[in-house]
Amino acid sequence: MNGVWVAPGRVNIIGEHTDYNGGYALPIALPQVVTCAAHATADGSVRVSSRQHPDEPVSQPISGLAAAEVAGWARYPLGVVHEYVRRGHRIPGVVLGLDGAVPVGAGLSSSAAVECSVAVALRDLFDLPVTAADLIDIGRAAENDYVGAATGTLDQSASVLCTAGHALFLDFHTGERTQVPFDLAAAGLELLVIDTDTPHQLADGGYARRRRECEQAAAALGVPSLREISDVRAVDRIDDPVVRRRARHIVTENARVLDVVEKLRQGRDPRAIGPVLTAGHASLRDDFEISTPQLDTAVTTALAAGAHGARMVGGGFGGSIIALTDAEHTREVARAVEKRFQEAGFTPPRTFVAVPSAGARRIS
């Protein structure tokens, strides 16, 4: 048996670092996908290859995945196979061929797209009894435990659950998942993604350190997670100034997600969410301290060129920004950022328009 599956990258409208704090987020799936061509074998091995890494095919016995010393891109798909097996699912052998169109290191969740494309392929190839929630957790476990990146489940949730034309409201405490209409074109708007070409590495320690600081903040406030705090004044009780700033970002970011969702559900002009996006960037820059000069420059330049709102997206320490623009001015905003990057001596950015797209699925 064989087939081809895809899973998309994502861009988060609002709600960064809230997932592992039991909070809220509002992602959309991108049209850019990772494609997984897969066929079943019976030889007890997993073989993976990538069009982006043509000289680095990897073959491993499935029984030895737990101890496999494989680094780099291949660890993500191998981690998914390992997680299926660890959970008791039988995989007699498989060949996986990957091709990724999601920019790597851009904060657009290329790793989750890999994980979810492989996860849905294995589910269908071997007729495994796993739910959407299982797929999300398998991807999360592969990234946390096999790769070593201490992420939450936002990226995998978006890659599996998003639908075309909608943003996905996620409540990571209750498990609520709601599709929120997100039709920017009808309002004459576009969501411009600007990849600053400053790749981030979530496994390098910065992300995990922020997660530990959030746990310290919750402990200092006597709550199981920062989701329990809705009044930002409560964070003033935290003695450590760094931990206090981390908590303030999470509490205010959760409020920003709820604000954006309410505006969209009320049918307000989407331009109204612009200032909320910009406030989110200031919080990530100042309180969570995960922005970079390139990200800050892209945001300030986009706003000066007429964007209604702009902010960095993803785990931070590099990656991309989004800018909410009038469709007729999108190219003008992109050119302004390109010009400013050239003046600053930065690597030229890459730009594209994000269109809310469908989640992971089989295509042939």
XYZ file of C-alpha atoms in Angstrom:
364
model
C 0.000 0.000 0.000
C 1.220 3.505 -0.757
C 0.002 7.085 -1.002
C 0.816 10.759 -0.586
C -0.118 12.918 2.382
C 0.406 16.579 3.211
C 0.429 18.661 6.378
C 0.659 22.465 6.453
C 2.812 24.923 8.276
C 1.008 27.488 10.366
C 1.094 31.118 11.259
C -0.339 32.255 14.546
C -2.614 35.277 14.383
C -2.154 35.789 18.130
C -1.210 33.649 21.133
C 2.524 32.898 21.464
C 3.921 30.643 24.216
C 0.436 30.281 25.682
C -0.068 26.623 24.744
C 2.190 25.090 27.393
C 0.696 27.535 29.910
C -2.828 26.159 29.424
C -3.936 29.307 27.612
C -5.390 30.328 24.251
C -4.139 30.687 20.682
C -5.530 31.505 17.248
C -3.525 29.974 14.367
C -4.270 29.473 10.686
C -2.820 26.795 8.438
C -0.676 27.952 5.528
C -0.993 26.811 1.923
C 2.656 25.759 2.159
C 2.854 22.080 3.115
C 5.214 19.215 3.772
C 4.458 16.291 1.446
C 5.020 12.720 2.608
C 5.020 9.956 -0.010
C 4.897 6.685 1.890
C 4.635 2.984 1.234
C 4.456 0.048 3.596
C 7.063 -2.700 3.715
C 7.607 -5.775 5.866
C 11.374 -5.531 6.376
C 11.325 -4.117 9.905
C 13.023 -0.859 8.932
C 12.109 2.763 8.396
C 13.788 4.538 5.506
C 13.457 8.299 5.176
C 14.636 10.684 2.504
C 14.075 14.357 1.809
C 14.133 16.361 -1.376
C 15.743 19.163 0.628
C 18.518 16.814 1.847
C 19.119 14.542 -1.164
C 22.493 13.299 0.080
C 21.266 12.376 3.563
C 18.921 9.368 3.352
C 18.547 7.497 6.618
C 17.663 3.872 7.280
C 17.070 2.494 10.768
C 15.633 -0.721 12.211
C 12.308 0.118 13.825
C 13.187 -1.983 16.858
C 16.245 0.212 17.489
C 14.711 3.658 17.140
C 14.734 4.340 20.874
C 18.541 4.302 20.898
C 19.170 5.579 17.360
C 21.827 8.314 17.294
C 20.449 10.229 14.331
C 20.676 14.016 14.300
C 19.264 16.718 12.061
C 16.137 16.727 9.920
C 15.586 12.939 9.965
C 15.051 12.873 13.727
C 11.586 14.419 13.300
C 10.037 11.686 11.096
C 11.902 8.949 12.976
C 10.499 10.343 16.211
C 6.958 9.931 14.913
C 7.560 6.298 13.930
C 9.163 5.656 17.305
C 6.225 7.228 19.148
C 3.709 5.041 17.302
C 5.699 1.954 18.231
C 6.171 3.109 21.830
C 2.392 3.380 22.142
C 1.933 -0.205 21.049
C 1.061 0.241 17.372
C 2.601 -2.266 14.985
C 4.539 -0.860 12.048
C 6.186 -3.707 10.094
C 8.251 -1.365 7.907
C 7.878 1.860 5.961
C 9.563 4.088 3.391
C 8.976 7.828 3.746
C 9.872 10.423 1.112
C 9.525 14.024 2.295
C 9.359 17.274 0.374
C 8.934 20.509 2.301
C 7.595 23.830 1.036
C 7.312 25.362 4.520
C 10.317 27.650 5.098
C 12.624 26.044 7.668
C 13.557 28.101 10.716
C 11.070 30.836 9.857
C 8.792 30.342 12.854
C 6.121 28.818 10.611
C 6.170 25.338 12.140
C 8.006 23.372 9.481
C 8.883 20.705 12.064
C 5.257 20.112 13.049
C 4.329 19.904 9.360
C 6.886 17.103 8.978
C 5.615 15.325 12.078
C 1.951 15.586 11.131
C 2.434 14.541 7.506
C 4.214 11.402 8.699
C 1.677 10.809 11.471
C -1.335 10.859 9.132
C 0.527 8.735 6.588
C 1.284 6.033 9.157
C -2.263 6.142 10.490
C -3.735 5.533 7.049
C -1.081 3.141 5.738
C -1.482 0.754 8.649
C -5.113 1.514 9.519
C -4.179 2.507 13.045
C -6.909 3.450 15.554
C -5.742 6.960 16.408
C -7.816 10.115 16.778
C -6.981 13.675 15.791
C -6.026 14.281 19.413
C -3.694 11.269 19.226
C -2.052 12.610 16.062
C -1.404 15.926 17.783
C 0.085 14.258 20.842
C 2.225 11.896 18.784
C 3.733 14.887 16.983
C 4.216 16.706 20.265
C 5.919 13.713 21.872
C 8.223 13.257 18.883
C 9.339 16.885 19.145
C 9.577 17.008 22.956
C 11.000 13.605 23.774
C 12.795 12.414 20.640
C 14.101 15.693 19.207
C 14.405 17.486 22.537
C 12.491 20.710 21.844
C 10.237 21.658 24.758
C 7.301 22.921 22.692
C 3.582 22.783 23.396
C 0.865 21.457 21.077
C -0.064 24.638 19.214
C 1.823 23.779 16.044
C 0.571 20.209 15.722
C -2.993 21.280 16.574
C -2.963 23.842 13.785
C -1.420 21.426 11.286
C -4.038 18.743 11.976
C -7.209 20.717 12.760
C -7.253 23.938 10.726
C -9.785 24.412 7.924
C -9.731 26.671 4.878
C -11.085 30.171 5.401
C -10.926 29.979 9.192
C -8.677 30.633 12.140
C -8.641 27.945 14.835
C -9.438 29.062 18.378
C -7.666 26.737 20.785
C -8.198 26.516 24.527
C -5.352 24.386 25.810
C -6.909 23.965 29.250
C -10.377 22.733 28.295
C -9.464 21.260 24.918
C -12.041 23.460 23.158
C -11.400 23.859 19.424
C -13.548 26.268 17.450
C -13.332 27.417 13.842
C -13.547 31.212 13.602
C -14.296 32.745 10.165
C -11.267 34.670 8.941
C -12.029 36.159 5.540
C -9.586 39.025 5.085
C -10.148 39.229 1.334
C -13.775 40.248 1.842
C -12.532 43.253 3.820
C -9.883 44.153 1.238
C -7.103 42.946 3.516
C -4.185 40.534 3.340
C -1.916 38.933 5.909
C 1.649 39.482 4.780
C 4.299 37.112 6.116
C 7.842 38.467 6.167
C 10.491 35.818 6.777
C 13.552 37.653 8.093
C 15.816 34.723 7.151
C 17.212 34.541 10.676
C 16.582 30.868 11.439
C 15.757 29.933 15.004
C 16.532 26.701 16.813
C 13.924 25.756 19.414
C 16.125 22.997 20.800
C 18.985 25.362 21.678
C 17.745 26.223 25.170
C 16.005 29.585 24.877
C 12.545 28.122 24.425
C 12.982 25.626 27.264
C 14.272 28.388 29.535
C 11.149 30.471 28.902
C 9.006 27.467 29.684
C 10.799 26.918 33.001
C 10.381 30.597 33.870
C 6.643 30.341 33.255
C 6.489 27.312 35.542
C 8.364 29.295 38.187
C 5.874 32.142 37.806
C 2.901 29.829 38.265
C 4.502 28.304 41.354
C 5.188 31.760 42.798
C 1.515 32.648 42.323
C 0.301 29.340 43.742
C -1.538 28.199 40.608
C -1.106 25.101 38.424
C -0.610 27.252 35.309
C -0.619 30.902 34.322
C -3.960 30.279 32.612
C -5.504 30.677 36.068
C -4.431 34.329 36.236
C -6.701 36.786 34.430
C -5.851 39.987 36.322
C -2.423 41.155 35.182
C -1.929 43.012 38.467
C -1.492 39.647 40.164
C 1.935 39.178 38.566
C 3.263 42.072 40.653
C 3.417 39.585 43.537
C 6.318 37.785 41.841
C 9.630 38.909 43.332
C 11.966 37.926 40.505
C 11.723 40.705 37.859
C 12.531 38.371 34.949
C 9.954 35.780 35.985
C 7.470 38.603 36.565
C 7.919 39.836 32.991
C 7.433 36.331 31.587
C 4.178 35.974 33.518
C 2.954 39.386 32.392
C 3.383 38.380 28.762
C 1.375 35.179 29.189
C -1.472 36.848 31.090
C -1.768 39.746 28.643
C -1.336 37.472 25.615
C -4.249 35.312 26.702
C -6.350 38.474 26.974
C -5.258 39.526 23.491
C -6.351 36.185 22.013
C -9.805 36.505 23.581
C -10.040 40.108 22.348
C -9.224 39.150 18.749
C -11.622 36.180 18.785
C -14.430 38.367 20.115
C -13.856 40.988 17.430
C -13.875 38.394 14.656
C -16.969 36.615 15.990
C -18.810 39.927 16.195
C -18.109 40.519 12.512
C -16.042 43.623 13.205
C -13.804 45.073 10.507
C -10.649 42.934 10.820
C -8.592 46.121 10.814
C -9.668 46.401 14.451
C -7.356 43.560 15.421
C -4.296 45.392 14.090
C -3.411 47.264 17.298
C -3.826 44.025 19.270
C -1.242 42.324 17.052
C 1.164 45.223 17.533
C 0.702 45.110 21.306
C 1.504 41.406 21.158
C 4.824 42.157 19.514
C 5.745 44.704 22.174
C 5.012 42.097 24.834
C 7.129 39.432 23.122
C 9.937 41.949 22.673
C 9.932 43.528 26.133
C 8.397 41.023 28.565
C 9.260 37.690 26.944
C 12.480 38.979 25.343
C 12.499 36.670 22.331
C 12.588 39.166 19.477
C 15.616 40.139 17.383
C 16.793 43.342 15.651
C 15.574 41.956 12.330
C 12.113 41.130 13.679
C 11.798 44.523 15.380
C 12.930 46.319 12.235
C 10.434 44.419 10.090
C 7.575 45.276 12.471
C 8.375 48.979 12.833
C 8.955 49.372 9.091
C 5.726 47.585 8.166
C 3.754 49.814 10.536
C 5.410 52.956 9.189
C 4.521 51.831 5.657
C 0.834 51.597 6.532
C 0.218 48.141 8.033
C -2.725 48.102 10.452
C -0.798 45.863 12.837
C 2.328 43.714 12.859
C 4.103 41.293 15.158
C 6.647 38.514 15.279
C 5.300 34.972 15.173
C 6.507 31.620 16.412
C 8.846 30.569 19.186
C 11.139 33.545 18.772
C 14.885 34.191 18.521
C 14.458 34.662 14.770
C 11.896 33.742 12.136
C 9.046 35.772 10.685
C 6.565 38.552 11.288
C 3.015 39.041 10.083
C 1.594 42.364 8.954
C -2.104 43.092 8.431
C -2.276 45.213 5.296
C -4.764 46.648 2.853
C -4.516 44.361 -0.165
C -3.706 47.245 -2.473
C -0.761 48.241 -0.284
C 0.698 44.819 0.528
C 3.455 45.030 -2.051
C 4.296 48.542 -0.915
C 4.735 47.343 2.678
C 6.888 44.423 1.544
C 9.095 46.725 -0.541
C 9.538 49.098 2.384
C 10.784 46.265 4.585
C 13.068 44.976 1.834
C 14.551 48.462 1.420
C 15.079 48.946 5.141
C 16.765 45.540 5.459
C 19.125 46.433 2.655
C 19.985 49.736 4.361
C 20.616 47.918 7.652
C 22.829 45.281 6.054
C 20.441 42.449 6.916
C 19.888 39.371 4.764
C 17.088 40.122 2.254
C 13.710 38.976 3.657
C 11.300 36.628 1.911
C 7.646 37.609 1.703
C 4.343 35.944 0.857
C 0.652 36.328 1.620
C -0.833 33.843 4.090
C -4.221 32.398 3.139
C -6.113 30.307 5.742
C -5.848 26.757 4.412
C -6.778 23.141 5.196
C -5.071 20.845 7.695
C -3.281 17.498 7.253
C -4.845 15.154 4.708
C -4.268 12.476 2.101
C -4.020 13.781 -1.465
C -3.475 10.549 -3.426
